[in-house]
Amino acid sequence: MIMTEPASRKAFRPPDEPPADPVATPVPVEEMELVKRARKGDLTAYDDLVRRYQERIYATIYHMTSNHEDANDLAQEAFIKAFQALRSFKGGSSFYTWVYRIAVNKTINFLKQRKNKAQMSLDDLDFNAEHDPDLVALISEKTPRREVGLAELQEKLNIAMQKLSEPHRLVVTLHDVQGLSHEEIAKIMDCNIGTVRSRLFYARQQLQAYLSDYLQ
Amino acid sequence: MSQNTENFESLRHLLSLKRHEQPPPGYFNNFSSQVIARIKLGEVGEERAIPGRVIWEPPWLQRILAAFETKPILAGGFAVAVCGLLITGIIYSEKSDVQPVALIPVTESVSSPVEVANATAVMTAANHPLLAKPAALDASSTSPITAEGPLLGGLRAEPASFTFPGGN
């Protein structure tokens, strides 16, 4: 199936916008203070900053790579690079957006290098997955492949994600998995909101085609 | 469009599965401390490595190495070029005829062994700092030269035979 991005895609809006991301709200004073202290070399302050964002940064990289070990290395390196570059942080955006940008650039560079040797090392599903109403509804009698288990679904989903180009995968990860707003994604990816929307639409179309056997 | 939207809805349900993928329990307990440890290690290592880096890892070399890492074809091309140069060098060195250069010029006018010996002695004495004083050596005062054949053309080994008058 050959899919092209529709000409009118810029007008596309997803039916339900995820809740606004916390980073869109004004940066708390405490965070600014931590950044100032970290910039002076205070590692305790930087430790606090890392703890705040480690899970989100790790998750984004993990969903981009589908590999736990790579995500671990890249997330650590992103925070280390952010610390080394703190002096260049002007405070124009929130620290979170800035770190996110570093992590995303690092991940995309890494993915370009590894290209032909992609190997998945997936994290386990947590206990709540079996009780998630969205997933329960998905693995119902309406699903074409009823016999499929969550683990297999997880693998197929990750394979399909890896087939997307990096920018498309990133947009799906940030919006549909991480729940970031279009505006925030545009800041992180350094592009306009229209581009984010069009990439999201196209990426969803592609994923839908790859996973048609598993969708209602 | 509504069908698309509906399908995307179902896709979004499926994508929610990704939110349930979690790293091993306790993974984030040590994450920040590992980052801080690596930062500290890097700072110490950086201080120690600065002189070495300036000598062994200049920026241009790092750029080349990085290019080799990202583009293996570049590294391959470089290796082929180096091998080609090496092979060319070997072939060239084997083919070229090196003419032996005589250290001591031999003139045709010098013919007899005694004259040759004289000439040699004069040249050696003139060149050698310790023997520089005597301007020339008398052929008769030196040890007798009994070598056969041209003296300067190369030394030849001759079988020695001794006969003793009343010996056995």
Coordinates of C-alpha atoms in Angstrom, one line a residue:
Chain A
M1 CA 0.0 0.0 0.0
I2 CA 1.4 3.4 -1.0
M3 CA 0.3 6.2 1.1
T4 CA 0.9 9.9 0.5
E5 CA 0.4 12.7 2.9
P6 CA -2.9 14.4 2.0
A7 CA -2.7 18.0 0.7
S8 CA -5.3 19.1 3.3
R9 CA -3.5 17.4 6.2
K10 CA -2.6 20.7 7.8
A11 CA -6.3 21.2 8.6
F12 CA -6.4 17.8 10.4
R13 CA -7.0 17.9 14.1
P14 CA -7.1 14.9 16.3
P15 CA -10.5 14.2 17.8
D16 CA -9.3 14.5 21.3
E17 CA -6.3 16.6 22.2
P18 CA -4.4 15.1 25.2
P19 CA -4.3 17.1 28.3
A20 CA -1.8 20.0 28.2
D21 CA 1.6 19.0 29.2
P22 CA 2.9 20.2 32.6
V23 CA 5.8 21.9 30.8
A24 CA 3.4 24.3 29.1
T25 CA 2.7 25.9 32.5
P26 CA 5.1 28.5 33.8
V27 CA 8.4 27.1 35.1
P28 CA 8.3 26.8 38.9
V29 CA 10.7 29.1 40.7
E30 CA 12.2 26.1 42.4
E31 CA 13.3 24.6 39.1
M32 CA 14.9 27.8 38.1
E33 CA 16.8 27.9 41.4
L34 CA 17.9 24.3 40.8
V35 CA 19.2 25.1 37.3
K36 CA 21.1 28.1 38.7
R37 CA 22.8 26.0 41.4
A38 CA 23.5 23.2 38.9
R39 CA 25.1 25.7 36.5
K40 CA 27.5 26.6 39.3
G41 CA 28.5 23.0 39.6
D42 CA 26.1 21.9 42.4
L43 CA 25.6 18.2 41.7
T44 CA 23.0 17.8 44.4
A45 CA 20.8 20.3 42.6
Y46 CA 21.4 18.6 39.3
D47 CA 20.6 15.2 40.9
D48 CA 17.1 16.7 41.8
L49 CA 16.6 17.8 38.2
V50 CA 17.5 14.4 36.9
R51 CA 15.1 12.7 39.3
R52 CA 12.3 15.0 38.1
Y53 CA 12.6 14.1 34.4
Q54 CA 14.4 10.8 34.3
E55 CA 11.3 8.7 33.7
R56 CA 9.9 10.8 30.9
I57 CA 13.3 11.1 29.1
Y58 CA 13.9 7.4 29.5
A59 CA 10.5 6.5 28.2
T60 CA 10.8 8.8 25.1
I61 CA 14.1 7.3 24.2
Y62 CA 12.9 3.8 24.9
H63 CA 9.8 4.2 22.7
M64 CA 12.1 5.5 19.9
T65 CA 14.6 2.7 20.1
S66 CA 12.5 -0.2 21.4
N67 CA 15.6 -1.2 23.3
H68 CA 16.1 -0.9 27.1
E69 CA 19.9 -1.0 27.1
D70 CA 20.2 1.7 24.4
A71 CA 17.6 3.8 26.1
N72 CA 19.5 3.5 29.4
D73 CA 22.8 4.6 27.8
L74 CA 21.2 7.4 25.8
A75 CA 19.2 8.8 28.7
Q76 CA 22.3 8.9 30.9
E77 CA 24.3 10.5 28.1
A78 CA 21.6 13.1 27.5
F79 CA 21.6 14.2 31.1
I80 CA 25.4 14.3 31.2
K81 CA 25.5 16.3 28.0
A82 CA 22.9 18.6 29.4
F83 CA 25.0 19.2 32.6
Q84 CA 28.0 20.0 30.5
A85 CA 26.0 22.4 28.3
L86 CA 24.2 24.1 31.2
R87 CA 26.1 27.3 30.7
S88 CA 24.7 27.6 27.2
F89 CA 21.1 27.2 28.6
K90 CA 19.6 30.7 28.3
G91 CA 16.4 29.9 30.0
G92 CA 14.3 30.8 26.9
S93 CA 12.5 27.5 27.3
S94 CA 11.9 25.3 30.3
F95 CA 14.8 23.1 31.4
Y96 CA 12.5 20.1 30.6
T97 CA 12.0 21.1 27.0
W98 CA 15.7 21.8 26.7
V99 CA 16.8 18.4 28.0
Y100 CA 14.1 16.8 25.9
R101 CA 15.6 18.4 22.8
I102 CA 19.1 17.1 23.7
A103 CA 17.7 13.6 24.3
V104 CA 15.8 13.6 21.1
N105 CA 18.7 14.8 19.0
K106 CA 21.0 12.3 20.6
T107 CA 18.5 9.5 20.0
I108 CA 18.0 10.5 16.3
N109 CA 21.7 10.6 15.7
F110 CA 22.1 7.2 17.4
L111 CA 19.3 5.7 15.3
K112 CA 20.9 7.0 12.1
Q113 CA 24.1 5.3 13.0
R114 CA 22.7 1.9 14.0
K115 CA 20.2 1.8 11.1
N116 CA 20.8 -1.7 9.9
K117 CA 21.4 -3.4 13.2
A118 CA 18.2 -2.6 15.0
Q119 CA 17.5 -5.1 17.7
M120 CA 14.6 -4.9 20.1
S121 CA 15.0 -5.4 23.9
L122 CA 11.6 -4.7 25.2
D123 CA 10.6 -3.8 28.7
D124 CA 8.0 -5.9 30.4
L125 CA 4.4 -4.8 30.6
D126 CA 3.3 -3.8 34.0
F127 CA 0.5 -5.6 35.9
N128 CA -2.1 -2.9 35.0
A129 CA -1.9 -3.6 31.3
E130 CA -4.3 -6.6 31.7
H131 CA -6.9 -4.3 33.3
D132 CA -6.5 -1.3 31.0
P133 CA -10.0 -0.8 29.6
D134 CA -8.6 0.4 26.3
L135 CA -6.7 -2.8 25.9
V136 CA -9.4 -5.0 27.2
A137 CA -11.7 -3.5 24.6
L138 CA -9.1 -4.0 21.9
I139 CA -8.6 -7.7 22.6
S140 CA -12.3 -8.5 22.4
E141 CA -14.4 -10.6 20.2
K142 CA -14.4 -7.8 17.6
T143 CA -10.7 -8.0 17.1
P144 CA -9.8 -9.9 13.9
R145 CA -7.1 -11.8 15.8
R146 CA -8.8 -12.8 19.0
E147 CA -6.2 -15.2 20.1
V148 CA -3.4 -12.6 20.3
G149 CA -2.0 -12.0 23.7
L150 CA -0.7 -8.7 25.1
A151 CA 3.0 -9.8 24.7
E152 CA 2.5 -10.5 21.0
L153 CA 0.6 -7.3 20.5
Q154 CA 3.4 -5.4 22.2
E155 CA 6.0 -7.0 19.9
K156 CA 3.9 -6.3 16.8
L157 CA 3.4 -2.7 17.9
N158 CA 7.1 -2.1 18.5
I159 CA 8.0 -3.6 15.1
A160 CA 5.5 -1.4 13.4
M161 CA 6.8 1.7 15.3
Q162 CA 10.3 0.8 14.2
K163 CA 9.2 0.9 10.5
L164 CA 8.3 4.6 10.8
S165 CA 10.9 7.2 10.0
E166 CA 12.4 8.9 13.1
P167 CA 10.4 12.1 12.9
H168 CA 7.2 10.3 12.5
R169 CA 8.0 7.8 15.3
L170 CA 9.0 10.7 17.5
V171 CA 5.7 12.6 16.9
V172 CA 3.6 9.5 17.7
T173 CA 5.7 8.8 20.8
L174 CA 5.5 12.3 22.1
H175 CA 1.8 12.8 21.4
D176 CA 0.1 9.4 21.6
V177 CA 2.3 7.7 24.1
Q178 CA 3.7 10.5 26.2
G179 CA 0.7 12.8 25.9
L180 CA 2.5 16.0 25.0
S181 CA 0.7 18.8 23.3
H182 CA 1.3 19.8 19.6
E183 CA 2.8 23.1 20.8
E184 CA 5.3 21.4 23.1
I185 CA 6.2 18.9 20.4
A186 CA 6.8 21.7 18.0
K187 CA 9.2 23.3 20.5
I188 CA 11.1 20.1 21.0
M189 CA 11.3 19.3 17.3
D190 CA 12.0 22.9 16.4
C191 CA 9.3 23.0 13.7
N192 CA 5.8 24.5 13.4
I193 CA 2.6 23.1 14.7
G194 CA 1.3 22.3 11.2
T195 CA 4.3 20.1 10.6
V196 CA 3.6 18.3 13.9
R197 CA 0.0 17.7 12.9
S198 CA 0.8 16.5 9.4
R199 CA 3.5 14.1 10.6
L200 CA 1.2 12.8 13.3
F201 CA -1.5 12.1 10.7
Y202 CA 0.8 10.4 8.3
A203 CA 2.4 8.3 11.0
R204 CA -1.0 7.2 12.3
Q205 CA -2.0 6.2 8.7
Q206 CA 1.2 4.2 8.4
L207 CA 0.8 2.5 11.7
Q208 CA -2.8 1.7 10.9
A209 CA -1.7 0.0 7.8
Y210 CA 1.0 -2.0 9.5
L211 CA -1.3 -3.1 12.3
S212 CA -4.5 -3.6 10.4
D213 CA -4.7 -7.2 11.6
Y214 CA -4.8 -6.2 15.1
L215 CA -7.2 -3.2 14.9
Q216 CA -11.0 -3.4 14.9
Chain B
M1 CA -12.6 11.0 7.5
S2 CA -14.9 9.7 10.2
Q3 CA -13.8 6.2 9.4
N4 CA -10.2 7.3 9.7
T5 CA -10.9 9.0 13.0
E6 CA -12.5 5.9 14.3
N7 CA -9.6 3.8 13.2
F8 CA -7.2 6.2 14.8
E9 CA -9.2 5.9 17.9
S10 CA -8.6 2.2 17.9
L11 CA -4.9 2.7 17.1
R12 CA -4.6 5.1 20.0
H13 CA -6.1 2.4 22.2
L14 CA -3.4 0.1 20.9
L15 CA -0.7 2.6 21.5
S16 CA -1.7 3.0 25.1
L17 CA -0.1 -0.4 25.5
K18 CA 3.3 1.3 25.2
R19 CA 2.6 3.2 28.4
H20 CA 2.5 0.0 30.2
E21 CA 6.1 -0.9 29.2
Q22 CA 8.2 -0.4 32.2
P23 CA 11.9 -0.9 33.0
P24 CA 12.8 -3.4 35.7
P25 CA 11.6 -2.6 39.2
G26 CA 14.0 -0.2 41.0
Y27 CA 15.6 0.9 37.8
F28 CA 15.0 4.6 38.5
N29 CA 16.3 4.3 42.1
N30 CA 19.9 4.3 40.9
F31 CA 19.5 6.2 37.6
S32 CA 20.3 9.7 38.8
S33 CA 23.2 8.5 41.0
Q34 CA 24.7 6.8 38.0
V35 CA 24.4 10.0 36.0
I36 CA 26.1 12.0 38.8
A37 CA 28.8 9.4 39.1
R38 CA 29.6 9.6 35.4
I39 CA 29.6 13.3 35.5
K40 CA 32.1 13.2 38.4
L41 CA 34.2 10.6 36.6
G42 CA 34.1 12.7 33.5
E43 CA 35.3 15.8 35.3
V44 CA 38.2 14.0 36.9
G45 CA 39.1 12.2 33.6
E46 CA 38.8 15.4 31.7
E47 CA 41.3 17.2 34.0
R48 CA 43.8 14.4 33.6
A49 CA 43.3 13.9 30.0
I50 CA 43.7 17.4 28.7
P51 CA 47.4 17.3 27.9
G52 CA 47.1 13.9 26.4
R53 CA 44.1 14.9 24.3
V54 CA 45.9 17.9 22.9
I55 CA 48.7 15.7 21.7
W56 CA 46.9 12.5 20.8
E57 CA 43.4 13.7 20.0
P58 CA 43.5 16.9 18.1
P59 CA 40.1 18.1 16.9
W60 CA 40.8 17.3 13.2
L61 CA 41.8 13.7 14.1
Q62 CA 38.6 13.3 16.1
R63 CA 36.6 14.6 13.2
I64 CA 38.2 12.1 10.9
L65 CA 37.7 9.3 13.3
A66 CA 34.1 10.3 13.7
A67 CA 33.7 10.3 10.0
F68 CA 35.2 6.8 9.8
E69 CA 32.8 5.6 12.4
T70 CA 29.7 7.0 10.7
K71 CA 30.7 6.1 7.2
P72 CA 32.5 2.7 7.0
I73 CA 33.0 3.2 3.3
L74 CA 35.3 6.1 4.1
A75 CA 37.4 3.9 6.4
G76 CA 37.5 1.2 3.7
G77 CA 38.6 3.7 1.0
F78 CA 41.3 5.1 3.3
A79 CA 42.6 1.6 4.0
V80 CA 42.6 0.7 0.3
A81 CA 44.5 3.9 -0.4
V82 CA 47.1 3.2 2.3
C83 CA 47.6 -0.4 1.0
G84 CA 47.9 0.9 -2.6
L85 CA 50.6 3.4 -1.5
L86 CA 52.5 0.7 0.3
I87 CA 52.4 -1.8 -2.6
T88 CA 53.4 1.0 -5.1
G89 CA 56.3 1.9 -2.8
I90 CA 57.5 -1.7 -2.6
I91 CA 57.3 -2.3 -6.4
Y92 CA 59.1 1.0 -7.1
S93 CA 61.9 0.2 -4.7
E94 CA 62.4 -3.2 -6.3
K95 CA 62.4 -2.0 -9.9
S96 CA 64.7 1.0 -9.5
D97 CA 68.3 0.2 -10.2
V98 CA 70.6 1.7 -7.7
Q99 CA 74.1 2.4 -9.1
P100 CA 76.8 1.6 -6.6
V101 CA 78.8 4.7 -5.9
A102 CA 82.6 4.2 -5.5
L103 CA 83.8 5.6 -2.3
I104 CA 87.3 6.0 -3.5
P105 CA 87.8 7.0 -7.1
V106 CA 90.2 4.7 -9.0
T107 CA 92.2 6.3 -11.7
E108 CA 93.5 4.3 -14.6
S109 CA 96.9 5.9 -14.4
V110 CA 97.5 4.1 -11.1
S111 CA 98.5 0.7 -12.2
S112 CA 101.1 -1.0 -10.1
P113 CA 100.3 -2.3 -6.6
V114 CA 102.9 -0.2 -5.0
E115 CA 101.5 3.0 -6.5
V116 CA 98.0 2.0 -5.5
A117 CA 99.3 1.4 -2.0
N118 CA 100.9 4.8 -1.9
A119 CA 97.8 6.5 -3.2
T120 CA 95.7 4.7 -0.6
A121 CA 98.0 5.6 2.2
V122 CA 98.1 9.2 1.2
M123 CA 94.3 9.4 1.0
T124 CA 93.7 7.6 4.3
A125 CA 96.2 9.7 6.0
A126 CA 94.7 12.9 4.7
N127 CA 91.2 11.9 5.6
H128 CA 92.0 10.5 9.0
P129 CA 92.4 13.0 11.8
L130 CA 94.9 11.0 13.7
L131 CA 97.0 10.4 10.6
A132 CA 96.8 13.8 9.2
K133 CA 100.3 14.9 10.2
P134 CA 102.4 12.8 7.8
A135 CA 101.7 14.1 4.4
A136 CA 102.8 11.0 2.6
L137 CA 104.0 7.6 3.5
D138 CA 106.9 6.1 1.9
A139 CA 106.1 2.9 0.1
S140 CA 109.3 1.2 1.3
S141 CA 108.7 1.9 5.0
T142 CA 105.3 0.2 5.0
S143 CA 104.6 -3.4 5.4
P144 CA 104.9 -5.2 2.1
I145 CA 101.8 -5.5 0.1
T146 CA 101.6 -8.9 -1.6
A147 CA 98.0 -9.1 -2.5
E148 CA 97.3 -10.4 -5.9
G149 CA 95.1 -8.7 -8.3
P150 CA 93.6 -5.2 -8.0
L151 CA 93.7 -4.1 -4.4
L152 CA 90.8 -1.7 -4.5
G153 CA 88.6 -3.8 -6.7
G154 CA 87.9 -6.1 -3.8
L155 CA 89.7 -8.4 -1.5
R156 CA 90.1 -11.9 -2.6
A157 CA 90.7 -14.9 -0.3
E158 CA 93.6 -17.1 -1.4
P159 CA 94.3 -20.5 0.0
A160 CA 97.4 -20.5 2.2
S161 CA 99.9 -23.2 1.8
F162 CA 103.0 -23.6 3.9
T163 CA 106.0 -25.9 3.2
F164 CA 108.4 -26.6 5.8
P165 CA 111.9 -27.6 4.7
G166 CA 112.4 -30.7 6.8
G167 CA 108.9 -31.0 8.0
N168 CA 106.5 -33.9 7.7

